[in-house]
Amino acid sequence: MKVAVYGAMGRMGQLLSDHLIEQGHDVYKVDPKVQNEDVFTSLEAAPQSDVIIDFSHPSWCETVLTYALSTQTPLVIACTGHNDAQLKRIEEVSQDLAIFKSANLSVGVYVFEQMLKTYTHVLEETYDIEIHETHHKHKIDAPSGTALLLASAIQEGSQTPKTFITGRAHQPSLRQTHEVGISVHRGGSVVGEHTVAFYGEADTLKITHQAHTKILFVQGALLAASYIKSQAPGLYTMHDMMEERRKTL
């Protein structure tokens, strides 16, 4: 498979490029911020690929979308932190291009998400729900895309609308039953840890996913690339990919 890695000189981009090369794929490293003889400064300068994996930054979203659409190259968006306008643009382009986008490329997080969609309604009447997320000190977006993904799963699995609170310092009132707090922690080299806690009067249930190494997301990106390159135009997620894999097992 011929893969263009956009943002190839970032931490994740380098890890992904090395992994793809080890797996025998042809890799075209692209990074507009790096001047290096082994790196292309634009997608236009690189050879045509079978798929693009974007591990750069949301600020490059339009650049990647424009090229992918013009060349009809399937796209995996593996970065997070897009604003509403960028998300809308991704949806627009997906009408004419196969795009895979997920806030987290881990199969474990996908199962976590499905658990919340399935069981939140069983617990919400008697338990207070809180989301806790921790990442390394270099991560900028907060809450993380995965925390927001889990929040969305809670909302979908709930029978009553939820209000998500990202900072209680400015909330002088008592906690309301419909509220779900999202606490954010940044420090050290933590790859990623997400916990959804259900606090009851008699017990507490906590579901936690810990990423021990970033290779987890690299493997997920490769799975997504292999999947999306043969799909019709549309916006695909981990759910779409996992459902297809489940049918073939």
Coordinates of C-alpha atoms in Angstrom, one line a residue:
M1 CA 0.0 0.0 0.0
K2 CA 1.3 3.5 -0.9
V3 CA 0.7 5.8 2.1
A4 CA 1.2 9.6 2.3
V5 CA 1.7 10.5 6.0
Y6 CA 0.8 14.2 6.5
G7 CA 2.5 15.6 9.6
A8 CA 5.2 13.0 9.2
M9 CA 7.8 14.7 11.4
G10 CA 5.5 15.0 14.4
R11 CA 5.8 12.5 17.2
M12 CA 2.9 10.4 15.9
G13 CA 3.8 10.9 12.3
Q14 CA 7.3 9.6 12.8
L15 CA 6.1 6.6 14.7
L16 CA 3.5 5.8 12.0
S17 CA 6.0 6.2 9.2
D18 CA 8.5 3.9 10.8
H19 CA 5.8 1.3 11.5
L20 CA 4.5 1.4 7.9
I21 CA 8.0 1.0 6.5
E22 CA 8.6 -2.0 8.8
Q23 CA 5.4 -3.5 7.5
G24 CA 6.6 -3.2 3.9
H25 CA 4.4 -0.3 2.8
D26 CA 5.6 2.5 0.5
V27 CA 5.6 5.7 2.6
Y28 CA 5.7 9.3 1.4
K29 CA 6.5 11.6 4.3
V30 CA 4.9 15.0 4.0
D31 CA 5.3 17.9 6.5
P32 CA 4.9 21.5 5.5
K33 CA 6.9 22.7 8.5
V34 CA 10.0 20.7 7.9
Q35 CA 12.8 21.2 5.3
N36 CA 14.4 17.8 4.8
E37 CA 15.5 15.9 1.8
D38 CA 13.5 12.8 2.9
V39 CA 10.3 14.8 3.5
F40 CA 8.0 16.5 1.0
T41 CA 6.7 19.9 2.0
S42 CA 3.3 19.4 0.3
L43 CA 1.1 16.6 -0.8
E44 CA 1.3 18.0 -4.4
A45 CA 5.1 17.4 -4.4
A46 CA 4.7 13.8 -3.2
P47 CA 3.9 10.8 -5.5
Q48 CA 0.3 9.8 -5.8
S49 CA -0.7 7.5 -2.9
D50 CA -3.4 4.9 -2.2
V51 CA -4.4 6.7 1.0
I52 CA -3.5 9.7 3.1
I53 CA -3.2 9.5 6.9
D54 CA -3.3 12.9 8.5
F55 CA -1.5 13.1 11.9
S56 CA -0.8 16.8 11.7
H57 CA -3.0 19.6 13.2
P58 CA -6.5 20.8 12.5
S59 CA -5.1 24.1 11.1
W60 CA -4.0 22.1 8.1
C61 CA -7.5 20.5 7.6
E62 CA -8.5 22.5 4.5
T63 CA -5.2 21.9 2.8
V64 CA -5.4 18.1 3.2
L65 CA -9.1 18.0 2.3
T66 CA -8.6 20.1 -0.9
Y67 CA -5.8 17.8 -2.1
A68 CA -7.6 14.6 -1.2
L69 CA -10.7 15.7 -2.9
S70 CA -9.0 16.9 -6.1
T71 CA -7.1 13.6 -6.4
Q72 CA -9.8 11.4 -5.0
T73 CA -7.4 9.9 -2.5
P74 CA -9.1 8.2 0.5
L75 CA -8.3 10.0 3.7
V76 CA -7.8 9.0 7.4
I77 CA -8.0 11.9 9.8
A78 CA -6.1 10.9 12.9
C79 CA -5.7 14.2 14.6
T80 CA -8.2 15.8 17.0
G81 CA -9.3 19.3 18.1
H82 CA -11.2 20.4 15.0
N83 CA -13.6 23.3 15.4
D84 CA -17.3 23.2 14.2
A85 CA -16.5 24.8 10.9
Q86 CA -13.8 22.3 10.2
L87 CA -16.0 19.4 11.2
K88 CA -18.7 20.7 8.8
R89 CA -16.2 21.0 6.0
I90 CA -15.1 17.4 6.6
E91 CA -18.8 16.3 6.3
E92 CA -19.2 18.3 3.1
V93 CA -16.1 16.7 1.5
S94 CA -17.1 13.2 2.6
Q95 CA -20.1 13.4 0.2
D96 CA -17.6 13.0 -2.6
L97 CA -14.7 11.3 -0.9
A98 CA -14.1 8.3 1.4
I99 CA -13.0 9.8 4.8
F100 CA -12.3 7.9 8.0
K101 CA -12.4 10.0 11.2
S102 CA -12.2 8.9 14.8
A103 CA -11.3 10.7 18.0
N104 CA -9.5 7.5 19.0
L105 CA -8.2 4.7 16.9
S106 CA -8.0 2.1 19.7
V107 CA -10.2 -1.0 19.5
G108 CA -10.4 -1.0 23.3
V109 CA -11.8 2.6 23.3
Y110 CA -14.4 1.5 20.7
V111 CA -15.6 -1.3 23.0
F112 CA -15.6 1.2 25.9
E113 CA -17.8 3.5 23.8
Q114 CA -20.2 0.7 23.0
M115 CA -20.5 -0.3 26.7
L116 CA -21.6 3.3 27.5
K117 CA -24.1 3.4 24.7
T118 CA -25.6 0.1 26.0
Y119 CA -25.6 0.5 29.8
T120 CA -25.8 4.2 30.7
H121 CA -29.6 4.1 30.9
V122 CA -29.4 1.3 33.4
L123 CA -27.3 3.3 35.8
E124 CA -28.1 7.0 35.3
E125 CA -31.1 7.2 37.7
T126 CA -29.1 6.2 40.8
Y127 CA -25.5 7.1 39.9
D128 CA -23.7 10.3 39.2
I129 CA -21.5 10.1 36.1
E130 CA -18.1 11.7 35.7
I131 CA -15.4 11.6 33.0
H132 CA -11.7 11.8 34.0
E133 CA -9.0 12.1 31.3
T134 CA -5.2 12.4 31.6
H135 CA -2.6 13.0 28.9
H136 CA 1.0 14.0 28.5
K137 CA 1.9 17.7 29.0
H138 CA 2.4 18.3 25.3
K139 CA -1.3 17.7 24.4
I140 CA -3.1 21.0 23.6
D141 CA -6.8 20.3 23.0
A142 CA -8.8 19.8 26.2
P143 CA -11.0 17.9 26.9
S144 CA -9.5 15.3 24.7
G145 CA -11.3 14.1 21.6
T146 CA -11.7 10.7 23.3
A147 CA -13.3 12.3 26.4
L148 CA -15.8 14.0 24.1
L149 CA -16.3 10.7 22.2
L150 CA -17.2 9.0 25.6
A151 CA -19.4 12.0 26.5
S152 CA -21.3 11.5 23.2
A153 CA -21.7 7.8 23.9
I154 CA -23.1 8.6 27.4
Q155 CA -25.6 11.0 25.8
E156 CA -26.6 8.4 23.2
G157 CA -27.0 5.7 25.9
S158 CA -29.0 8.0 28.2
Q159 CA -32.8 8.3 28.4
T160 CA -32.5 11.9 29.8
P161 CA -30.5 14.7 28.2
K162 CA -27.1 15.4 29.9
T163 CA -25.3 18.7 30.5
F164 CA -21.5 18.3 30.3
I165 CA -19.5 20.5 32.7
T166 CA -15.8 21.1 32.0
G167 CA -15.0 23.3 34.9
R168 CA -16.8 23.4 38.3
A169 CA -14.7 26.3 39.7
H170 CA -17.2 28.7 38.1
Q171 CA -20.2 26.6 39.1
P172 CA -21.3 27.8 42.5
S173 CA -24.4 25.7 42.6
L174 CA -24.8 22.1 43.8
R175 CA -24.3 19.3 41.3
Q176 CA -27.5 18.5 39.3
T177 CA -28.5 15.0 38.4
H178 CA -28.4 15.7 34.7
E179 CA -24.8 17.0 34.8
V180 CA -21.7 15.0 33.8
G181 CA -18.4 16.5 34.8
I182 CA -15.3 16.2 32.6
S183 CA -12.0 16.7 34.4
V184 CA -8.8 17.2 32.5
H185 CA -5.3 16.4 33.7
R186 CA -2.0 17.1 31.8
G187 CA 1.4 16.0 32.9
G188 CA 4.5 14.0 32.3
S189 CA 4.5 11.5 29.5
V190 CA 1.1 9.8 30.0
V191 CA 0.0 8.4 26.6
G192 CA -3.7 8.5 27.5
E193 CA -6.0 7.4 30.3
H194 CA -9.8 7.8 30.3
T195 CA -12.2 6.8 33.1
V196 CA -15.9 7.0 33.3
A197 CA -17.0 6.7 36.9
F198 CA -20.5 6.0 38.1
Y199 CA -20.8 7.2 41.7
G200 CA -23.6 5.7 43.7
E201 CA -24.6 5.9 47.4
A202 CA -23.6 2.3 48.1
D203 CA -20.9 1.6 45.5
T204 CA -18.9 3.1 42.6
L205 CA -18.3 1.6 39.2
K206 CA -15.3 2.8 37.1
I207 CA -14.5 1.8 33.6
T208 CA -11.0 2.8 32.5
H209 CA -8.9 2.6 29.4
Q210 CA -5.2 3.1 29.6
A211 CA -3.0 3.5 26.5
H212 CA 0.5 2.2 27.4
T213 CA 2.2 3.1 24.1
K214 CA 1.4 5.2 21.1
I215 CA 1.9 2.2 18.8
L216 CA -1.7 1.4 19.7
F217 CA -2.9 4.4 17.7
V218 CA -0.4 3.7 14.9
Q219 CA -1.9 0.2 14.5
G220 CA -5.4 1.6 14.5
A221 CA -4.4 4.1 11.8
L222 CA -3.0 1.3 9.6
L223 CA -6.3 -0.7 10.0
A224 CA -8.3 2.4 9.1
A225 CA -6.1 3.1 6.0
S226 CA -6.6 -0.5 4.8
Y227 CA -10.3 -0.2 5.3
I228 CA -11.0 3.2 3.9
K229 CA -9.1 2.8 0.6
S230 CA -11.8 0.5 -0.8
Q231 CA -14.8 2.4 0.5
A232 CA -17.3 4.5 -1.4
P233 CA -17.5 8.2 -0.6
G234 CA -18.8 8.9 2.9
L235 CA -17.7 9.6 6.4
Y236 CA -16.7 6.5 8.2
T237 CA -15.9 5.8 11.9
M238 CA -14.5 3.0 14.1
H239 CA -18.0 1.6 14.4
D240 CA -18.3 1.2 10.6
M241 CA -14.9 -0.5 10.4
M242 CA -15.4 -2.8 13.4
E243 CA -18.9 -3.9 12.2
E244 CA -17.4 -4.9 8.9
R245 CA -14.5 -6.8 10.6
R246 CA -17.0 -8.5 13.0
K247 CA -19.0 -9.8 10.0
T248 CA -15.8 -11.4 8.5
L249 CA -14.6 -13.1 11.7

